[in-house]
């Protein structure tokens, strides 16, 4: 019909319509079969990659934070250890001084006690000696003069005599 | 090639060429098979077929991005992709399959070696460009563009549309048609004097076939490139 009107009757206009219909149908099929799923997949992949990059960035930051924390913890534990060692040293020093002082005091006390004891012993010995000498003198005197004297009067007499001796010695 | 007798038939008062209908159907089925078999088992990590398909999509999108701003590509991506694989397979089909009826009329050849096919696609592109221009800019601005820089320019603008339509369609037709014609001539030479001409002509035929395959790819690329250029021209307001 159309071909009678057109000069180029060699051109088949039916073909033209067929091609247009064919192409539109093909576009629809391509869209459903491949275009939509593939472009969606490509978009998904692009999103995933950018997400992965982001998460890698955040993991890196997290790791850096952890390293920072660990280093801080390490430094603090080191200083803590230092403090403990110092404390122990100070304590030891103090204890040592205390023990030494204690020992010195004890030694002093012991020495003083010993001196006191020795003094006491000496005094006692002196007193005993004095008594013995008194008794002896009384016995001797009673034998010599054969006269009973009262022990106490005799002792006073001896004491005065010995004092007289001591005075002679000092002079 | 239209040099032999041509088989035609009438349907609804329109004349159809059997060769075009059959070839187009063959290409149609090839494209469907191509996208069907390469788009099975889509995965985040692409495998063989998917890789190829994604590469093809990237390639045609790359052609479009050359002239259309990325944010306006939208549906043109699908158009460019389908157009490219359809034209590419059309260009290559006749190089490898050329069937004739017993009376000498060809029934399978490159659909693009007939001007009606290429001019149809050319017209389709320009109609799409008009449609895109109107839908983006509105009737007033779109047709106002024809009268810039001054009103008399409308004659040149309309003439330009017409030449765009012809050059876009006839360029690809010329290359593919001449390629197939030369193939036919070389083949006639090859069978003309038995073995002697066969030895000379067969390597020549193979070389020309390879070159035509290359030209077919180039022409499909050029067609899509020019389509995107014509579309992008309608998407912007002329100063």
Coordinates of C-alpha atoms in Angstrom, one line a residue:
Chain A
X1 CA 0.0 0.0 0.0
X2 CA 2.6 2.4 1.2
X3 CA 5.1 1.1 -1.3
X4 CA 2.9 2.2 -4.3
X5 CA 3.1 5.8 -3.1
X6 CA 6.8 5.9 -2.5
X7 CA 9.4 6.2 -5.3
X8 CA 11.8 3.8 -3.7
X9 CA 9.6 0.8 -3.9
X10 CA 12.7 -1.3 -3.4
X11 CA 12.6 -0.3 0.2
X12 CA 10.3 -2.6 2.2
X13 CA 8.6 -0.5 4.8
X14 CA 7.2 -3.6 6.4
X15 CA 10.7 -4.5 7.4
X16 CA 11.1 -1.2 9.1
X17 CA 8.1 -1.8 11.3
X18 CA 9.3 -5.4 11.9
X19 CA 12.8 -4.0 13.0
X20 CA 11.3 -1.5 15.3
X21 CA 9.1 -4.1 17.0
X22 CA 11.9 -6.6 17.1
X23 CA 14.3 -4.0 18.6
X24 CA 11.9 -2.9 21.3
X25 CA 11.1 -6.5 22.2
X26 CA 14.8 -7.2 22.3
X27 CA 15.4 -4.2 24.5
X28 CA 12.8 -5.5 26.9
X29 CA 14.2 -9.0 26.9
X30 CA 17.8 -7.7 27.5
X31 CA 16.5 -5.5 30.3
X32 CA 14.8 -8.4 32.1
X33 CA 17.4 -11.0 31.4
X34 CA 20.7 -9.1 31.8
X35 CA 20.6 -5.4 32.2
X36 CA 18.7 -5.1 35.4
X37 CA 20.4 -7.9 37.4
X38 CA 23.8 -7.2 36.1
X39 CA 23.7 -3.4 36.7
X40 CA 22.2 -4.1 40.1
X41 CA 25.1 -6.5 40.8
X42 CA 27.6 -4.0 39.7
X43 CA 26.1 -1.3 41.9
X44 CA 26.0 -3.8 44.8
X45 CA 29.7 -4.6 44.2
X46 CA 30.6 -0.9 44.1
X47 CA 28.7 -0.3 47.4
X48 CA 30.4 -3.4 48.9
X49 CA 33.8 -2.2 47.9
X50 CA 33.2 1.3 49.3
X51 CA 31.8 -0.3 52.5
X52 CA 34.8 -2.5 52.8
X53 CA 37.1 0.4 52.4
X54 CA 35.3 2.3 55.1
X55 CA 35.3 -0.7 57.5
X56 CA 39.0 -1.3 56.8
X57 CA 39.6 2.3 57.7
X58 CA 37.7 2.0 61.0
X59 CA 39.4 -1.3 61.8
X60 CA 42.8 0.4 61.2
X61 CA 41.8 3.2 63.6
X62 CA 40.6 0.7 66.2
X63 CA 43.9 -1.2 66.0
X64 CA 45.8 2.0 66.3
X65 CA 43.7 2.9 69.4
X66 CA 44.4 -0.5 70.9
X67 CA 48.1 -0.1 70.3
X68 CA 47.9 3.3 72.0
X69 CA 46.1 1.8 75.0
X70 CA 48.5 -1.0 75.3
X71 CA 51.4 1.2 75.3
X72 CA 49.9 3.4 77.9
X73 CA 49.1 0.4 80.0
X74 CA 52.6 -0.9 79.6
X75 CA 54.1 2.4 80.7
X76 CA 51.8 2.7 83.7
X77 CA 52.6 -0.9 84.8
X78 CA 56.3 -0.1 84.4
X79 CA 56.0 2.9 86.6
X80 CA 53.9 0.9 89.1
X81 CA 56.6 -1.7 89.3
X82 CA 59.1 1.0 89.9
X83 CA 57.0 2.4 92.7
X84 CA 56.7 -1.0 94.2
X85 CA 60.4 -1.6 94.1
X86 CA 61.1 1.8 95.6
X87 CA 58.5 1.2 98.4
X88 CA 60.1 -2.1 99.1
X89 CA 63.5 -0.5 99.2
X90 CA 62.4 2.3 101.6
X91 CA 60.6 -0.2 103.8
X92 CA 63.7 -2.4 103.9
X93 CA 65.9 0.6 104.8
X94 CA 63.5 1.7 107.6
X95 CA 63.3 -1.9 108.9
X96 CA 67.1 -2.2 108.8
X97 CA 67.6 1.1 110.7
X98 CA 64.9 0.0 113.2
X99 CA 66.5 -3.3 113.8
X100 CA 69.9 -1.8 114.2
X101 CA 68.6 0.8 116.6
X102 CA 66.8 -1.9 118.5
X103 CA 69.9 -4.0 118.7
X104 CA 71.9 -1.0 119.9
X105 CA 69.4 -0.2 122.5
X106 CA 69.2 -3.8 123.6
X107 CA 73.0 -4.1 123.8
X108 CA 73.1 -0.9 125.8
X109 CA 70.4 -2.2 128.2
X110 CA 72.2 -5.5 128.5
X111 CA 75.5 -3.7 129.2
X112 CA 73.9 -1.5 131.8
X113 CA 72.2 -4.4 133.5
X114 CA 75.5 -6.3 133.5
X115 CA 77.2 -3.3 135.0
X116 CA 74.5 -3.1 137.6
X117 CA 74.8 -6.8 138.4
X118 CA 78.5 -6.5 138.7
X119 CA 78.2 -3.6 141.0
X120 CA 75.6 -5.4 143.0
X121 CA 77.8 -8.5 143.2
X122 CA 80.7 -6.3 144.3
X123 CA 78.6 -4.6 147.0
X124 CA 77.3 -8.0 148.2
X125 CA 80.8 -9.4 148.2
X126 CA 82.0 -6.4 150.1
X127 CA 79.2 -6.7 152.6
X128 CA 79.8 -10.4 153.1
X129 CA 83.4 -9.8 153.5
X130 CA 82.7 -7.1 156.1
X131 CA 80.4 -9.5 158.0
X132 CA 82.9 -12.3 157.8
X133 CA 85.6 -10.0 159.0
X134 CA 83.4 -8.8 161.8
X135 CA 82.5 -12.3 162.9
X136 CA 86.1 -13.4 162.6
X137 CA 87.2 -10.4 164.6
X138 CA 84.6 -11.0 167.3
X139 CA 85.7 -14.6 167.6
X140 CA 89.3 -13.6 167.7
X141 CA 88.7 -10.8 170.2
X142 CA 86.4 -13.0 172.4
X143 CA 89.1 -15.7 172.4
X144 CA 91.8 -13.1 173.2
X145 CA 90.1 -11.1 175.8
X146 CA 87.8 -13.9 176.7
X147 CA 85.1 -11.7 177.3
X148 CA 81.6 -11.8 175.7
X149 CA 80.8 -8.8 173.8
X150 CA 77.6 -8.1 172.2
X151 CA 77.9 -8.8 168.5
X152 CA 76.3 -5.5 167.5
X153 CA 78.5 -3.4 169.6
X154 CA 81.5 -5.3 168.3
X155 CA 80.3 -4.8 164.7
X156 CA 80.1 -1.1 165.3
X157 CA 83.5 -1.1 166.7
X158 CA 84.9 -3.1 163.7
X159 CA 83.1 -0.8 161.2
X160 CA 84.7 2.2 162.8
X161 CA 88.0 0.5 162.7
X162 CA 87.7 -0.5 159.0
X163 CA 86.6 3.0 158.1
X164 CA 89.6 4.2 159.9
X165 CA 91.6 1.8 157.7
X166 CA 89.9 3.0 154.6
X167 CA 90.7 6.6 155.5
X168 CA 94.3 5.7 156.1
X169 CA 94.4 4.0 152.7
X170 CA 92.9 7.0 150.9
X171 CA 95.3 9.3 152.6
Chain B
X1 CA 23.3 -8.0 -1.0
X2 CA 20.4 -6.9 -3.2
X3 CA 21.9 -7.8 -6.5
X4 CA 20.0 -11.1 -7.1
X5 CA 16.4 -11.8 -7.2
X6 CA 14.7 -10.7 -4.0
X7 CA 12.2 -12.8 -2.2
X8 CA 9.3 -10.7 -0.8
X9 CA 5.9 -11.3 0.6
X10 CA 2.8 -9.1 1.4
X11 CA 1.3 -8.9 4.9
X12 CA -1.4 -6.4 5.9
X13 CA -0.7 -4.5 2.8
X14 CA 2.9 -4.0 3.5
X15 CA 5.8 -5.5 1.6
X16 CA 8.3 -7.5 3.6
X17 CA 11.7 -8.8 2.4
X18 CA 12.2 -12.4 3.5
X19 CA 15.9 -11.9 3.8
X20 CA 15.5 -9.0 6.3
X21 CA 12.9 -10.8 8.4
X22 CA 14.9 -14.0 8.6
X23 CA 18.2 -12.3 9.3
X24 CA 16.7 -10.0 11.9
X25 CA 15.1 -13.0 13.6
X26 CA 18.5 -14.8 13.6
X27 CA 20.3 -11.8 15.1
X28 CA 17.5 -11.4 17.6
X29 CA 17.8 -15.0 18.7
X30 CA 21.6 -14.7 18.9
X31 CA 21.4 -11.6 21.1
X32 CA 18.9 -13.3 23.4
X33 CA 21.1 -16.4 23.6
X34 CA 24.2 -14.2 24.3
X35 CA 22.6 -12.3 27.2
X36 CA 20.8 -15.4 28.5
X37 CA 23.9 -17.6 28.7
X38 CA 26.2 -14.9 30.0
X39 CA 23.8 -13.7 32.7
X40 CA 23.3 -17.1 34.5
X41 CA 24.6 -17.5 38.0
X42 CA 25.3 -13.8 38.7
X43 CA 27.6 -13.4 41.7
X44 CA 29.4 -10.7 43.6
X45 CA 32.6 -12.3 42.3
X46 CA 32.0 -12.4 38.6
X47 CA 32.9 -15.5 36.6
X48 CA 33.5 -16.0 32.9
X49 CA 30.2 -15.1 31.3
X50 CA 29.3 -12.4 33.8
X51 CA 32.8 -10.8 33.4
X52 CA 32.2 -10.6 29.7
X53 CA 28.7 -9.1 30.1
X54 CA 29.9 -6.6 32.6
X55 CA 32.8 -5.6 30.4
X56 CA 30.3 -5.1 27.5
X57 CA 28.0 -3.0 29.7
X58 CA 30.9 -0.9 30.9
X59 CA 32.1 -0.5 27.3
X60 CA 28.7 0.8 26.0
X61 CA 28.2 2.9 29.1
X62 CA 31.7 4.3 28.4
X63 CA 30.6 5.3 24.9
X64 CA 27.5 7.1 26.2
X65 CA 29.5 8.8 29.0
X66 CA 31.7 10.3 26.3
X67 CA 28.9 12.7 25.3
X68 CA 25.9 12.4 27.7
X69 CA 26.4 13.7 31.3
X70 CA 26.6 10.7 33.7
X71 CA 23.5 11.6 35.7
X72 CA 21.3 11.8 32.6
X73 CA 22.3 8.5 31.1
X74 CA 19.6 6.5 32.8
X75 CA 17.6 4.5 30.2
X76 CA 20.0 5.4 27.4
X77 CA 22.4 2.9 28.8
X78 CA 20.1 0.0 28.0
X79 CA 19.4 1.6 24.5
X80 CA 23.1 1.9 23.8
X81 CA 23.9 -1.6 25.0
X82 CA 21.1 -3.3 23.0
X83 CA 21.9 -1.2 19.9
X84 CA 25.6 -2.1 20.1
X85 CA 25.2 -5.8 20.4
X86 CA 22.4 -5.9 17.9
X87 CA 24.3 -3.9 15.3
X88 CA 27.6 -5.7 16.0
X89 CA 26.0 -9.2 15.5
X90 CA 24.1 -7.9 12.5
X91 CA 27.4 -6.6 10.9
X92 CA 29.2 -9.9 11.6
X93 CA 26.4 -12.3 10.7
X94 CA 26.7 -11.9 6.9
X95 CA 30.4 -12.4 7.0
X96 CA 30.0 -16.0 8.2
X97 CA 26.5 -17.0 7.1
X98 CA 25.2 -16.2 3.7
X99 CA 22.4 -18.5 2.7
X100 CA 20.4 -18.3 -0.6
X101 CA 17.3 -19.9 -1.8
X102 CA 17.5 -22.2 -4.9
X103 CA 16.3 -19.4 -7.1
X104 CA 19.3 -17.2 -6.0
X105 CA 17.5 -14.9 -3.6
X106 CA 19.5 -14.6 -0.3
X107 CA 17.6 -15.2 2.9
X108 CA 20.3 -14.9 5.5
X109 CA 22.8 -12.1 5.4
X110 CA 23.8 -9.1 7.5
X111 CA 20.6 -7.2 8.2
X112 CA 22.6 -4.0 8.1
X113 CA 23.6 -4.5 4.5
X114 CA 20.1 -3.3 3.6
X115 CA 19.6 0.5 3.9
X116 CA 16.0 0.0 5.2
X117 CA 17.5 -1.6 8.3
X118 CA 20.1 1.0 9.0
X119 CA 17.8 3.9 8.3
X120 CA 15.2 2.4 10.6
X121 CA 17.8 2.4 13.4
X122 CA 18.9 5.9 12.5
X123 CA 15.3 7.1 12.6
X124 CA 14.8 5.4 15.9
X125 CA 17.8 7.2 17.4
X126 CA 16.7 10.6 16.1
X127 CA 13.2 10.0 17.4
X128 CA 14.6 9.0 20.8
X129 CA 16.7 12.2 20.7
X130 CA 13.6 14.3 20.0
X131 CA 11.7 12.5 22.7
X132 CA 14.5 12.9 25.2
X133 CA 14.8 16.6 24.4
X134 CA 11.1 17.3 24.8
X135 CA 10.8 15.3 28.0
X136 CA 13.8 17.1 29.5
X137 CA 13.4 20.6 28.3
X138 CA 9.7 20.8 27.4
X139 CA 8.2 21.5 23.9
X140 CA 8.9 25.2 24.0
X141 CA 12.6 25.1 24.8
X142 CA 13.1 22.0 22.7
X143 CA 11.7 23.5 19.5
X144 CA 13.1 26.9 20.5
X145 CA 16.5 25.4 20.0
X146 CA 15.8 25.1 16.3
X147 CA 15.6 28.9 16.0
X148 CA 18.9 29.7 17.6
X149 CA 21.0 31.7 17.2
X150 CA 18.3 33.4 15.0
X151 CA 15.0 32.5 13.6
X152 CA 16.1 31.9 10.0
X153 CA 18.4 29.1 11.3
X154 CA 15.3 26.9 11.6
X155 CA 15.8 25.9 7.9
X156 CA 19.4 24.8 8.5
X157 CA 18.4 23.0 11.7
X158 CA 15.7 21.0 10.1
X159 CA 17.9 20.2 7.2
X160 CA 20.6 19.1 9.6
X161 CA 18.1 16.7 11.2
X162 CA 17.5 15.2 7.8
X163 CA 21.2 14.9 7.0
X164 CA 21.9 13.4 10.4
X165 CA 19.3 10.8 9.7
X166 CA 20.8 9.9 6.3
X167 CA 24.4 9.9 7.2
X168 CA 23.9 7.9 10.4
X169 CA 22.0 5.2 8.5
X170 CA 23.9 5.1 5.3
X171 CA 27.4 5.1 6.8
X172 CA 27.0 1.7 8.4
X173 CA 25.0 0.4 5.4
X174 CA 27.7 1.4 3.0
X175 CA 30.5 -0.3 4.9
X176 CA 28.7 -3.5 5.5
X177 CA 27.1 -3.7 2.1
X178 CA 30.4 -3.1 0.3
X179 CA 32.2 -5.6 2.6
X180 CA 29.7 -8.3 1.7
X181 CA 29.7 -7.5 -2.0
X182 CA 33.5 -7.7 -2.1
X183 CA 33.4 -11.0 -0.3
X184 CA 30.9 -12.3 -2.9
X185 CA 33.1 -11.0 -5.8
X186 CA 36.2 -12.6 -4.3
X187 CA 34.4 -15.9 -3.9
X188 CA 33.2 -15.8 -7.5
X189 CA 36.8 -15.3 -8.5
X190 CA 37.9 -18.2 -6.3
X191 CA 35.5 -20.6 -8.0
X192 CA 35.9 -19.3 -11.5
X193 CA 38.9 -21.3 -12.7
X194 CA 39.2 -24.2 -10.3
X195 CA 42.1 -24.8 -8.0
X196 CA 44.5 -22.1 -9.5
X197 CA 42.2 -19.2 -8.6
X198 CA 41.1 -20.9 -5.4
X199 CA 44.7 -20.8 -4.0
X200 CA 45.0 -17.1 -4.7
X201 CA 41.6 -16.1 -3.7
X202 CA 41.0 -18.0 -0.5
X203 CA 43.7 -16.2 1.6
X204 CA 42.4 -12.9 0.1
X205 CA 38.9 -13.9 1.1
X206 CA 40.0 -14.7 4.6
X207 CA 41.9 -11.4 4.9
X208 CA 39.0 -9.4 3.7
X209 CA 36.7 -11.3 6.1
X210 CA 38.9 -10.4 9.0
X211 CA 39.0 -6.8 7.9
X212 CA 35.2 -6.7 7.5
X213 CA 34.8 -8.2 11.0
X214 CA 36.9 -5.3 12.3
X215 CA 35.0 -2.8 10.2
X216 CA 31.7 -4.3 11.5
X217 CA 32.8 -3.7 15.1
X218 CA 34.0 -0.2 14.3
X219 CA 30.7 0.7 12.6
X220 CA 28.7 -0.6 15.5
X221 CA 30.8 1.5 17.8
X222 CA 30.5 4.6 15.6
X223 CA 26.8 4.2 15.3
X224 CA 26.4 4.1 19.1
X225 CA 28.8 7.0 19.6
X226 CA 27.0 9.2 17.1
X227 CA 23.6 8.2 18.6
X228 CA 24.8 9.4 22.0
X229 CA 26.1 12.6 20.4
X230 CA 22.7 13.3 18.7
X231 CA 20.9 12.5 21.9
X232 CA 23.2 14.7 24.0
X233 CA 22.7 17.6 21.6
X234 CA 19.0 17.6 22.3
X235 CA 19.5 17.5 26.0
X236 CA 21.1 20.9 26.3
X237 CA 19.8 24.4 25.7
X238 CA 21.7 26.2 22.9
X239 CA 23.0 29.6 23.7

